[in-house]
PDB file of C-alpha atoms in Angstrom:
ATOM      1  CA  GLY A   1      80.447  89.309 115.329  1.00  0.00           C
ATOM      2  CA  LEU A   2      77.750  91.007 113.796  1.00  0.00           C
ATOM      3  CA  ARG A   3      75.904  93.408 115.673  1.00  0.00           C
ATOM      4  CA  ASP A   4      72.662  94.719 112.650  1.00  0.00           C
ATOM      5  CA  ILE A   5      71.970  93.616 109.792  1.00  0.00           C
ATOM      6  CA  ARG A   6      69.087  95.191 107.316  1.00  0.00           C
ATOM      7  CA  ALA A   7      67.422  94.131 104.361  1.00  0.00           C
ATOM      8  CA  SER A   8      64.492  95.849 102.696  1.00  0.00           C
ATOM      9  CA  VAL A   9      63.332  95.691  99.517  1.00  0.00           C
ATOM     10  CA  GLN A  10      60.264  97.613  97.694  1.00  0.00           C
ATOM     11  CA  ALA A  11      58.722  97.163  94.307  1.00  0.00           C
ATOM     12  CA  VAL A  12      56.169  99.372  93.618  1.00  0.00           C
ATOM     13  CA  ASN A  13      54.500 100.160  89.664  1.00  0.00           C
ATOM     14  CA  GLY A  14      57.652  98.350  88.304  1.00  0.00           C
ATOM     15  CA  HIS A  15      60.466 100.380  90.333  1.00  0.00           C
ATOM     16  CA  VAL A  16      62.395  98.158  92.341  1.00  0.00           C
ATOM     17  CA  SER A  17      64.590  99.330  95.593  1.00  0.00           C
ATOM     18  CA  LEU A  18      66.295  97.797  97.415  1.00  0.00           C
ATOM     19  CA  HIS A  19      68.853  98.947 100.653  1.00  0.00           C
ATOM     20  CA  PHE A  20      71.453  96.754 102.833  1.00  0.00           C
ATOM     21  CA  ASN A  21      73.317  97.585 105.346  1.00  0.00           C
ATOM     22  CA  ALA A  22      75.571  95.112 107.617  1.00  0.00           C
ATOM     23  CA  ASP A  23      77.619  96.228 110.914  1.00  0.00           C
ATOM     24  CA  GLY A  24      79.795  94.137 113.178  1.00  0.00           C
ATOM     25  CA  GLN A  25      83.258  93.773 114.737  1.00  0.00           C
ATOM     26  CA  GLN A  26      84.824  91.588 111.749  1.00  0.00           C
ATOM     27  CA  VAL A  27      82.593  92.362 108.779  1.00  0.00           C
ATOM     28  CA  GLY A  28      83.022  96.598 110.045  1.00  0.00           C
ATOM     29  CA  HIS A  29      80.145  98.582 107.900  1.00  0.00           C
ATOM     30  CA  ILE A  30      78.597  97.741 104.320  1.00  0.00           C
ATOM     31  CA  ASP A  31      75.654 100.437 102.957  1.00  0.00           C
ATOM     32  CA  VAL A  32      74.182  99.346  99.715  1.00  0.00           C
ATOM     33  CA  ASN A  33      71.367 100.923  98.407  1.00  0.00           C
ATOM     34  CA  GLY A  34      69.401 100.304  95.058  1.00  0.00           C
ATOM     35  CA  ALA A  35      66.918 101.339  92.102  1.00  0.00           C
ATOM     36  CA  GLY A  36      65.846  99.993  88.944  1.00  0.00           C
ATOM     37  CA  ASN A  37      62.435  98.709  87.096  1.00  0.00           C
ATOM     38  CA  LEU A  38      61.205  95.806  86.210  1.00  0.00           C
ATOM     39  CA  GLN A  39      59.188  95.182  83.824  1.00  0.00           C
ATOM     40  CA  SER A  40      56.002  92.464  83.415  1.00  0.00           C
ATOM     41  CA  ASP A  41      54.816  89.992  80.267  1.00  0.00           C
ATOM     42  CA  GLY A  42      51.994  87.873  81.631  1.00  0.00           C
ATOM     43  CA  GLY A  43      53.015  87.852  85.169  1.00  0.00           C
ATOM     44  CA  HIS A  44      57.139  87.074  84.789  1.00  0.00           C
ATOM     45  CA  PHE A  45      59.015  90.039  85.799  1.00  0.00           C
ATOM     46  CA  SER A  46      62.162  90.586  83.852  1.00  0.00           C
ATOM     47  CA  ILE A  47      65.299  93.194  83.339  1.00  0.00           C
ATOM     48  CA  ALA A  48      64.892  94.804  80.153  1.00  0.00           C
ATOM     49  CA  ALA A  49      68.693  95.898  78.983  1.00  0.00           C
ATOM     50  CA  ASP A  50      68.330  99.658  78.647  1.00  0.00           C
ATOM     51  CA  ALA A  51      66.522  99.462  81.755  1.00  0.00           C
ATOM     52  CA  PRO A  52      68.233 102.491  84.040  1.00  0.00           C
ATOM     53  CA  VAL A  53      69.649 101.103  87.355  1.00  0.00           C
ATOM     54  CA  SER A  54      71.408 103.548  89.967  1.00  0.00           C
ATOM     55  CA  GLY A  55      72.924 102.818  93.292  1.00  0.00           C
ATOM     56  CA  ASN A  56      75.661 103.452  95.677  1.00  0.00           C
ATOM     57  CA  ALA A  57      77.170 101.319  98.296  1.00  0.00           C
ATOM     58  CA  LYS A  58      79.792 102.681 101.443  1.00  0.00           C
ATOM     59  CA  ILE A  59      81.967  99.793 102.510  1.00  0.00           C
ATOM     60  CA  ASP A  60      84.376 100.251 105.465  1.00  0.00           C
ATOM     61  CA  ILE A  61      85.903  96.625 106.635  1.00  0.00           C
ATOM     62  CA  PRO A  62      88.353  97.428 109.496  1.00  0.00           C
ATOM     63  CA  SER A  63      89.948  93.882 109.764  1.00  0.00           C
ATOM     64  CA  LEU A  64      89.729  91.341 106.321  1.00  0.00           C
ATOM     65  CA  ALA A  65      90.917  88.600 109.189  1.00  0.00           C
ATOM     66  CA  TRP A  66      87.689  86.815 108.745  1.00  0.00           C
ATOM     67  CA  VAL A  67      88.298  86.567 105.298  1.00  0.00           C
ATOM     68  CA  GLY A  68      91.266  83.964 104.516  1.00  0.00           C
ATOM     69  CA  SER A  69      89.463  81.085 105.608  1.00  0.00           C
ATOM     70  CA  LEU A  70      86.838  81.568 102.999  1.00  0.00           C
ATOM     71  CA  ILE A  71      89.048  81.195 100.404  1.00  0.00           C
ATOM     72  CA  ALA A  72      91.368  78.651 101.949  1.00  0.00           C
ATOM     73  CA  PRO A  73      92.097  77.133 105.218  1.00  0.00           C
ATOM     74  CA  SER A  74      95.763  78.211 104.862  1.00  0.00           C
ATOM     75  CA  LEU A  75      95.540  81.452 103.808  1.00  0.00           C
ATOM     76  CA  ILE A  76      95.975  84.315 105.847  1.00  0.00           C
ATOM     77  CA  VAL A  77      94.625  88.017 105.329  1.00  0.00           C
ATOM     78  CA  GLU A  78      94.917  90.996 107.411  1.00  0.00           C
ATOM     79  CA  GLY A  79      94.504  94.411 106.400  1.00  0.00           C
ATOM     80  CA  ARG A  80      91.592  97.252 105.901  1.00  0.00           C
ATOM     81  CA  LEU A  81      89.843  97.829 103.167  1.00  0.00           C
ATOM     82  CA  GLN A  82      87.632 101.190 102.672  1.00  0.00           C
ATOM     83  CA  SER A  83      85.157 101.696  99.401  1.00  0.00           C
ATOM     84  CA  THR A  84      83.016 104.271  98.044  1.00  0.00           C
ATOM     85  CA  ILE A  85      81.027 103.391  95.159  1.00  0.00           C
ATOM     86  CA  ALA A  86      78.186 104.744  92.937  1.00  0.00           C
ATOM     87  CA  LEU A  87      76.747 103.367  90.181  1.00  0.00           C
ATOM     88  CA  ASN A  88      74.759 104.548  87.362  1.00  0.00           C
ATOM     89  CA  GLY A  89      73.155 103.741  83.307  1.00  0.00           C
ATOM     90  CA  THR A  90      71.612 100.925  82.286  1.00  0.00           C
ATOM     91  CA  TYR A  91      71.363  97.170  83.136  1.00  0.00           C
ATOM     92  CA  ALA A  92      73.421  95.954  80.308  1.00  0.00           C
ATOM     93  CA  ALA A  93      75.968  99.069  80.474  1.00  0.00           C
ATOM     94  CA  PRO A  94      76.371  99.419  83.929  1.00  0.00           C
ATOM     95  CA  HIS A  95      78.264 102.226  84.878  1.00  0.00           C
ATOM     96  CA  LEU A  96      80.809 102.933  88.177  1.00  0.00           C
ATOM     97  CA  THR A  97      82.740 105.423  89.767  1.00  0.00           C
ATOM     98  CA  GLY A  98      84.316 105.590  93.426  1.00  0.00           C
ATOM     99  CA  ALA A  99      87.777 103.925  94.896  1.00  0.00           C
ATOM    100  CA  ILE A 100      88.781 101.206  96.896  1.00  0.00           C
ATOM    101  CA  THR A 101      91.921 101.831  99.090  1.00  0.00           C
ATOM    102  CA  GLY A 102      93.013  99.477 101.249  1.00  0.00           C
ATOM    103  CA  ASN A 103      96.550  99.524 104.057  1.00  0.00           C
ATOM    104  CA  ALA A 104      98.408  97.359 106.270  1.00  0.00           C
ATOM    105  CA  LEU A 105      97.372  94.379 104.467  1.00  0.00           C
ATOM    106  CA  ARG A 106      99.071  90.904 104.108  1.00  0.00           C
ATOM    107  CA  LEU A 107      98.673  87.884 102.076  1.00  0.00           C
ATOM    108  CA  PHE A 108     100.151  84.511 104.026  1.00  0.00           C
ATOM    109  CA  PHE A 109      99.996  81.535 101.530  1.00  0.00           C
ATOM    110  CA  ILE A 110     101.625  79.044 104.410  1.00  0.00           C
ATOM    111  CA  GLU A 111     102.301  76.339 102.358  1.00  0.00           C
ATOM    112  CA  GLN A 112     103.691  77.786 100.091  1.00  0.00           C
ATOM    113  CA  GLY A 113     105.283  80.492 102.149  1.00  0.00           C
ATOM    114  CA  ILE A 114     104.853  83.371 100.213  1.00  0.00           C
ATOM    115  CA  ASP A 115     104.490  86.184 102.801  1.00  0.00           C
ATOM    116  CA  LEU A 116     102.777  89.802 101.211  1.00  0.00           C
ATOM    117  CA  ARG A 117     102.918  92.205 104.189  1.00  0.00           C
ATOM    118  CA  HIS A 118     102.912  96.100 104.479  1.00  0.00           C
ATOM    119  CA  GLY A 119     100.607  96.221 101.561  1.00  0.00           C
ATOM    120  CA  THR A 120      98.517  99.053  99.875  1.00  0.00           C
ATOM    121  CA  LEU A 121      95.550  99.704  97.348  1.00  0.00           C
ATOM    122  CA  ASP A 122      94.690 102.237  95.313  1.00  0.00           C
ATOM    123  CA  SER A 123      92.547 102.112  92.510  1.00  0.00           C
ATOM    124  CA  GLU A 124      89.686 103.695  91.319  1.00  0.00           C
ATOM    125  CA  PHE A 125      86.888 102.768  88.898  1.00  0.00           C
ATOM    126  CA  LYS A 126      86.728 104.089  85.082  1.00  0.00           C
ATOM    127  CA  ASP A 127      85.014 103.992  82.300  1.00  0.00           C
ATOM    128  CA  ASN A 128      83.980 100.247  82.466  1.00  0.00           C
ATOM    129  CA  GLY A 129      86.782  99.024  84.806  1.00  0.00           C
ATOM    130  CA  LEU A 130      88.600  98.895  88.427  1.00  0.00           C
ATOM    131  CA  LEU A 131      91.916 100.831  87.421  1.00  0.00           C
ATOM    132  CA  VAL A 132      94.335  99.491  90.101  1.00  0.00           C
ATOM    133  CA  LYS A 133      96.908 103.008  90.496  1.00  0.00           C
ATOM    134  CA  GLN A 134      98.893 101.091  92.861  1.00  0.00           C
ATOM    135  CA  LEU A 135      98.975  97.986  94.422  1.00  0.00           C
ATOM    136  CA  ARG A 136     102.419  97.393  96.659  1.00  0.00           C
ATOM    137  CA  PHE A 137     103.830  95.351  99.394  1.00  0.00           C
ATOM    138  CA  GLN A 138     106.825  95.303 101.022  1.00  0.00           C
ATOM    139  CA  SER A 139     109.497  93.348 101.776  1.00  0.00           C
ATOM    140  CA  PRO A 140     112.271  93.816 104.863  1.00  0.00           C
ATOM    141  CA  ASP A 141     114.858  95.333 102.077  1.00  0.00           C
ATOM    142  CA  GLY A 142     112.549  95.956  99.029  1.00  0.00           C
ATOM    143  CA  ASP A 143     109.096  96.158  97.303  1.00  0.00           C
ATOM    144  CA  VAL A 144     106.688  94.579  94.295  1.00  0.00           C
ATOM    145  CA  GLU A 145     104.073  96.604  92.762  1.00  0.00           C
ATOM    146  CA  VAL A 146     101.086  95.930  90.432  1.00  0.00           C
ATOM    147  CA  SER A 147      99.257  98.923  88.137  1.00  0.00           C
ATOM    148  CA  GLY A 148      96.854  99.064  85.732  1.00  0.00           C
ATOM    149  CA  PRO A 149      92.909  98.436  84.234  1.00  0.00           C
ATOM    150  CA  ILE A 150      90.610  95.531  85.048  1.00  0.00           C
ATOM    151  CA  ASN A 151      87.791  95.774  82.879  1.00  0.00           C
ATOM    152  CA  TRP A 152      84.923  94.165  81.952  1.00  0.00           C
ATOM    153  CA  SER A 153      82.097  94.641  79.237  1.00  0.00           C
ATOM    154  CA  GLU A 154      79.617  92.601  77.409  1.00  0.00           C
ATOM    155  CA  GLY A 155      80.158  89.701  80.087  1.00  0.00           C
ATOM    156  CA  LYS A 156      83.807  89.437  79.461  1.00  0.00           C
ATOM    157  CA  THR A 157      86.881  90.826  81.915  1.00  0.00           C
ATOM    158  CA  THR A 158      90.149  92.048  80.541  1.00  0.00           C
ATOM    159  CA  ALA A 159      93.205  92.835  82.650  1.00  0.00           C
ATOM    160  CA  HIS A 160      96.538  94.211  82.293  1.00  0.00           C
ATOM    161  CA  LEU A 161      98.855  94.461  84.584  1.00  0.00           C
ATOM    162  CA  ALA A 162     102.368  95.645  85.157  1.00  0.00           C
ATOM    163  CA  LEU A 163     104.161  94.294  88.048  1.00  0.00           C
ATOM    164  CA  GLN A 164     107.499  95.354  89.141  1.00  0.00           C
ATOM    165  CA  ALA A 165     109.904  93.703  91.884  1.00  0.00           C
ATOM    166  CA  ASP A 166     112.653  95.177  92.978  1.00  0.00           C
ATOM    167  CA  ARG A 167     114.387  93.547  96.000  1.00  0.00           C
ATOM    168  CA  PHE A 168     111.088  91.695  96.599  1.00  0.00           C
ATOM    169  CA  VAL A 169     111.718  88.766  99.130  1.00  0.00           C
ATOM    170  CA  LEU A 170     109.087  86.901  97.784  1.00  0.00           C
ATOM    171  CA  PHE A 171     109.827  83.288  99.336  1.00  0.00           C
ATOM    172  CA  ASN A 172     111.810  83.298 102.928  1.00  0.00           C
ATOM    173  CA  ARG A 173     111.579  79.877 104.547  1.00  0.00           C
ATOM    174  CA  VAL A 174     114.615  77.587 106.198  1.00  0.00           C
ATOM    175  CA  ASP A 175     113.955  75.193 103.081  1.00  0.00           C
ATOM    176  CA  ARG A 176     113.835  78.409 100.604  1.00  0.00           C
ATOM    177  CA  ARG A 177     114.438  81.985  99.754  1.00  0.00           C
ATOM    178  CA  LEU A 178     113.121  83.752  96.359  1.00  0.00           C
ATOM    179  CA  VAL A 179     114.601  87.254  95.767  1.00  0.00           C
ATOM    180  CA  VAL A 180     112.940  88.887  92.693  1.00  0.00           C
ATOM    181  CA  SER A 181     113.466  91.717  90.953  1.00  0.00           C
ATOM    182  CA  GLY A 182     112.401  92.686  87.506  1.00  0.00           C
ATOM    183  CA  LYS A 183     109.453  94.134  85.403  1.00  0.00           C
ATOM    184  CA  SER A 184     106.353  91.559  84.148  1.00  0.00           C
ATOM    185  CA  ARG A 185     102.680  92.161  82.140  1.00  0.00           C
ATOM    186  CA  ILE A 186      99.986  89.869  83.433  1.00  0.00           C
ATOM    187  CA  ASP A 187      97.390  90.245  80.624  1.00  0.00           C
ATOM    188  CA  TRP A 188      94.336  88.264  81.023  1.00  0.00           C
ATOM    189  CA  ASN A 189      91.392  87.827  78.436  1.00  0.00           C
ATOM    190  CA  ASP A 190      88.421  85.816  79.068  1.00  0.00           C
TER     191      ASP A 190
END
């Protein structure tokens, strides 16, 4: 369960700061701080595109087991996720630095019989996106690896990911079994 949750927002002379902290058995530890400037126009507040923003986040989720049921009732998610992120720049052009790592990752799509196990994630924020250095899952005789950039700018998301599989068991059910090897690319443009 959730042991502690705290949130505060302070606004003084157009400067806004926020703090969010959560600590619990399932959610782990999340600590987020942020600051920015608001402008007032006749009692209406807005954020200018060139307004500076800053912040940081530290996240340590020791068990992702609770995430699966939020996405789909037939999805099992396991593993640990850790991240340290810093934010600076402007509202229109934020700049993130930091990393997201994961270990003992598992994604089990029960209905499809897809069971991605023994996963690790090594990624870092770079420029205006996330560089997935390596997302890797292992099966008894092989592995599958994804790497590449996921970028966002001007409200659009793009991804150019390389996928490489070597004797990776994708399906392993009594009624179907699929072992894959090879290389592929995944390109996404909004």
